[in-house]
Amino acid sequence: MWETDTKKRCQTNQHQQQREPNNNPTRPEILQCFELILPWLTPVELANISLTSKSLNQLSKSTNLRRSSDASRSFENLPIPFHNTIDDHPYAHFIYTPSQVFPSSSSSSSSSSQLQRQSWGSLGFISSASRLGVEPVSLVDELGHSVSGCDCERCDDEDPDGCPCFSEMDELDMGNECGPSCGCGLECENRLTQRGVSVRLKIVRDRRKGWGLYTDQFIEKAQFVCEYAGELLTTKEATNRQQMYDKLAADGRFSSALLVLREHLPSGKACMRINIDATRMGNVARFINHSCDGGNLVTKLVRSSGALVPRICFFASRDIKENEELAFSYGEVRLRSNGLQCFCGSSCCFGTLPSENT
């Protein structure tokens, strides 16, 4: 699809110049086409094409500069830049999604060779993201209509009894929000975690940890920071991917972002396992590192009305200063004798990252 769209736009430029011979372009026609193509390339492809000419080298540098200025590709409310004074990697490449997604048939198989692409670093990129346009797995009746939701035009947190969807975060660290079938819009007070990242963040390179997510402003205790977005996997697929990731991490140069969380059901006799993989497709939460002391973030399960699968959201567990690294505990279990080394630096550091048999 991206090749077809780019070809059409390049042909349009050619036809316009044929009709307007006196309108000399400011740069060669071929370079205008490359400006459309380069944002779709991987870092390796971009590096290779930069070696072919001085003009393409300059265009490649401009693309890399724009990429490093915003990891979110304008999907979030604020740009989230990369900062690296350690090595020559200006950014980390991945597919960005602001919310949970189901893996496509091409990406669900760990052996798939088909490459997913997303434009990143183009001139004048305008995000087409729509948070309410991503429909979660929901409870429906025999006609396919949602059986849950509210008719409120606007829900007010000062009068929670007026909205059936509203609930405070309780002692179980769970909460409910309005869902896609509710009558209210995105400005609703009961859609706090659905409006994306609203605090200034940055991604900083560390010599030992690699990339990490840092604050770029003061964040108050209990303030919402971000959701953990990525591919929502079955347990079987999560197990297959983790086995593949373990092999890739053997040389110490690969780091996965597969998060497994278990929600205990009200009966207390069973739990639902939630597998979100942000390794290849995710949001800025994939850069949050582990801390053995629990860090400065807490995870809370937030379920939108009618949705079967809750979302994993991060809130500040205390006041967080500007330029402070964000971190949370990956868990307490350490079953693997050859676990990855931990560099959290806390006084209670165990020396290895949490690990379990997936």
PDB file of N, CA, C and O in Angstrom, residues 10 52 56 62 75 89 99 101 111 125 143 149-151 190 203 207 223 275 281 322-323 329 337 341-342 349 352:
ATOM      1  N   CYS A  10       4.328  10.565  -6.576  1.00  0.00           N
ATOM      2  CA  CYS A  10       5.474  10.933  -7.419  1.00  0.00           C
ATOM      3  C   CYS A  10       5.027  11.226  -8.839  1.00  0.00           C
ATOM      4  O   CYS A  10       5.492  12.164  -9.478  1.00  0.00           O
ATOM      5  N   THR A  52      24.560   6.525  -1.200  1.00  0.00           N
ATOM      6  CA  THR A  52      24.527   6.556  -2.662  1.00  0.00           C
ATOM      7  C   THR A  52      24.804   7.942  -3.253  1.00  0.00           C
ATOM      8  O   THR A  52      25.286   8.043  -4.379  1.00  0.00           O
ATOM      9  N   LEU A  56      21.004  12.410  -1.105  1.00  0.00           N
ATOM     10  CA  LEU A  56      20.263  11.431  -0.331  1.00  0.00           C
ATOM     11  C   LEU A  56      20.826  11.302   1.077  1.00  0.00           C
ATOM     12  O   LEU A  56      20.088  10.989   2.016  1.00  0.00           O
ATOM     13  N   SER A  62      18.096  14.379   7.610  1.00  0.00           N
ATOM     14  CA  SER A  62      16.914  15.156   7.985  1.00  0.00           C
ATOM     15  C   SER A  62      15.809  14.239   8.494  1.00  0.00           C
ATOM     16  O   SER A  62      15.109  14.564   9.457  1.00  0.00           O
ATOM     17  N   PHE A  75       1.251  10.905  17.303  1.00  0.00           N
ATOM     18  CA  PHE A  75       0.074  10.208  17.801  1.00  0.00           C
ATOM     19  C   PHE A  75      -0.306  10.690  19.201  1.00  0.00           C
ATOM     20  O   PHE A  75      -1.455  10.550  19.608  1.00  0.00           O
ATOM     21  N   HIS A  89      23.406   6.011  17.965  1.00  0.00           N
ATOM     22  CA  HIS A  89      22.043   5.586  17.667  1.00  0.00           C
ATOM     23  C   HIS A  89      21.082   6.730  18.020  1.00  0.00           C
ATOM     24  O   HIS A  89      20.808   6.965  19.196  1.00  0.00           O
ATOM     25  N   SER A  99      -2.511   2.498  21.594  1.00  0.00           N
ATOM     26  CA  SER A  99      -3.400   1.646  22.387  1.00  0.00           C
ATOM     27  C   SER A  99      -3.207   0.185  22.005  1.00  0.00           C
ATOM     28  O   SER A  99      -2.419  -0.142  21.112  1.00  0.00           O
ATOM     29  N   VAL A 101      -3.599  -3.383  20.340  1.00  0.00           N
ATOM     30  CA  VAL A 101      -3.990  -3.830  19.006  1.00  0.00           C
ATOM     31  C   VAL A 101      -3.858  -5.344  18.955  1.00  0.00           C
ATOM     32  O   VAL A 101      -3.077  -5.946  19.686  1.00  0.00           O
ATOM     33  N   SER A 111       7.856 -16.500  12.856  1.00  0.00           N
ATOM     34  CA  SER A 111       8.744 -16.809  11.729  1.00  0.00           C
ATOM     35  C   SER A 111       8.409 -15.992  10.494  1.00  0.00           C
ATOM     36  O   SER A 111       9.011 -16.167   9.446  1.00  0.00           O
ATOM     37  N   PHE A 125       4.045  15.722   8.716  1.00  0.00           N
ATOM     38  CA  PHE A 125       3.215  14.567   9.050  1.00  0.00           C
ATOM     39  C   PHE A 125       2.096  14.965  10.006  1.00  0.00           C
ATOM     40  O   PHE A 125       2.332  15.601  11.009  1.00  0.00           O
ATOM     41  N   LEU A 143     -27.550  -9.420  18.486  1.00  0.00           N
ATOM     42  CA  LEU A 143     -27.539  -8.590  17.280  1.00  0.00           C
ATOM     43  C   LEU A 143     -26.203  -7.886  17.068  1.00  0.00           C
ATOM     44  O   LEU A 143     -26.032  -7.159  16.096  1.00  0.00           O
ATOM     45  N   GLY A 149     -22.615   0.440  28.757  1.00  0.00           N
ATOM     46  CA  GLY A 149     -22.288   1.815  28.419  1.00  0.00           C
ATOM     47  C   GLY A 149     -23.250   2.756  29.102  1.00  0.00           C
ATOM     48  O   GLY A 149     -24.193   2.336  29.775  1.00  0.00           O
ATOM     49  N   CYS A 150     -23.031   4.042  28.934  1.00  0.00           N
ATOM     50  CA  CYS A 150     -23.913   5.041  29.543  1.00  0.00           C
ATOM     51  C   CYS A 150     -24.457   5.953  28.451  1.00  0.00           C
ATOM     52  O   CYS A 150     -23.925   6.015  27.349  1.00  0.00           O
ATOM     53  N   ASP A 151     -25.539   6.644  28.795  1.00  0.00           N
ATOM     54  CA  ASP A 151     -26.160   7.584  27.862  1.00  0.00           C
ATOM     55  C   ASP A 151     -25.786   9.023  28.172  1.00  0.00           C
ATOM     56  O   ASP A 151     -26.371   9.955  27.617  1.00  0.00           O
ATOM     57  N   ASN A 190     -14.582  10.992  32.584  1.00  0.00           N
ATOM     58  CA  ASN A 190     -14.382   9.582  32.890  1.00  0.00           C
ATOM     59  C   ASN A 190     -13.669   8.842  31.764  1.00  0.00           C
ATOM     60  O   ASN A 190     -13.895   7.652  31.537  1.00  0.00           O
ATOM     61  N   ILE A 203      12.976  10.252  26.020  1.00  0.00           N
ATOM     62  CA  ILE A 203      13.619   8.939  26.038  1.00  0.00           C
ATOM     63  C   ILE A 203      15.129   9.157  25.997  1.00  0.00           C
ATOM     64  O   ILE A 203      15.646   9.754  25.050  1.00  0.00           O
ATOM     65  N   ARG A 207      24.291   4.217  29.322  1.00  0.00           N
ATOM     66  CA  ARG A 207      25.369   3.332  28.877  1.00  0.00           C
ATOM     67  C   ARG A 207      25.111   1.877  29.267  1.00  0.00           C
ATOM     68  O   ARG A 207      25.462   0.963  28.512  1.00  0.00           O
ATOM     69  N   GLN A 223      -0.940  11.098  39.424  1.00  0.00           N
ATOM     70  CA  GLN A 223      -1.221  11.607  38.082  1.00  0.00           C
ATOM     71  C   GLN A 223      -1.014  10.517  37.045  1.00  0.00           C
ATOM     72  O   GLN A 223      -0.078   9.719  37.121  1.00  0.00           O
ATOM     73  N   ASN A 275      -1.429 -10.607  28.046  1.00  0.00           N
ATOM     74  CA  ASN A 275      -0.102 -10.580  27.417  1.00  0.00           C
ATOM     75  C   ASN A 275      -0.037  -9.430  26.422  1.00  0.00           C
ATOM     76  O   ASN A 275      -0.757  -9.437  25.414  1.00  0.00           O
ATOM     77  N   MET A 281       5.765  -3.503  18.230  1.00  0.00           N
ATOM     78  CA  MET A 281       4.713  -2.510  18.080  1.00  0.00           C
ATOM     79  C   MET A 281       4.239  -2.096  19.472  1.00  0.00           C
ATOM     80  O   MET A 281       3.777  -2.919  20.252  1.00  0.00           O
ATOM     81  N   GLU A 322      11.337  16.667  37.742  1.00  0.00           N
ATOM     82  CA  GLU A 322      11.744  16.797  36.340  1.00  0.00           C
ATOM     83  C   GLU A 322      13.101  16.121  36.134  1.00  0.00           C
ATOM     84  O   GLU A 322      13.960  16.142  37.012  1.00  0.00           O
ATOM     85  N   ASN A 323      13.274  15.481  34.995  1.00  0.00           N
ATOM     86  CA  ASN A 323      14.499  14.773  34.606  1.00  0.00           C
ATOM     87  C   ASN A 323      14.737  13.494  35.413  1.00  0.00           C
ATOM     88  O   ASN A 323      15.848  12.952  35.412  1.00  0.00           O
ATOM     89  N   SER A 329       8.253  -2.004  39.062  1.00  0.00           N
ATOM     90  CA  SER A 329       8.756  -3.352  39.308  1.00  0.00           C
ATOM     91  C   SER A 329       8.184  -4.316  38.285  1.00  0.00           C
ATOM     92  O   SER A 329       6.963  -4.385  38.108  1.00  0.00           O
ATOM     93  N   SER A 337      18.129 -19.128  36.277  1.00  0.00           N
ATOM     94  CA  SER A 337      19.463 -18.975  36.860  1.00  0.00           C
ATOM     95  C   SER A 337      20.336 -18.043  36.024  1.00  0.00           C
ATOM     96  O   SER A 337      21.290 -17.449  36.519  1.00  0.00           O
ATOM     97  N   GLN A 341      21.100  -9.211  33.785  1.00  0.00           N
ATOM     98  CA  GLN A 341      21.613  -8.384  34.868  1.00  0.00           C
ATOM     99  C   GLN A 341      20.768  -7.130  35.044  1.00  0.00           C
ATOM    100  O   GLN A 341      20.316  -6.522  34.079  1.00  0.00           O
ATOM    101  N   CYS A 342      20.529  -6.751  36.296  1.00  0.00           N
ATOM    102  CA  CYS A 342      19.749  -5.561  36.613  1.00  0.00           C
ATOM    103  C   CYS A 342      20.691  -4.393  36.916  1.00  0.00           C
ATOM    104  O   CYS A 342      21.665  -4.546  37.654  1.00  0.00           O
ATOM    105  N   CYS A 349      18.716  -3.694  45.196  1.00  0.00           N
ATOM    106  CA  CYS A 349      18.814  -4.378  43.903  1.00  0.00           C
ATOM    107  C   CYS A 349      19.199  -5.839  44.081  1.00  0.00           C
ATOM    108  O   CYS A 349      20.131  -6.175  44.817  1.00  0.00           O
ATOM    109  N   THR A 352      19.687  -9.228  39.345  1.00  0.00           N
ATOM    110  CA  THR A 352      19.123  -9.783  38.103  1.00  0.00           C
ATOM    111  C   THR A 352      17.680  -9.304  37.941  1.00  0.00           C
ATOM    112  O   THR A 352      16.988  -9.027  38.934  1.00  0.00           O
TER     113      THR A 352
END
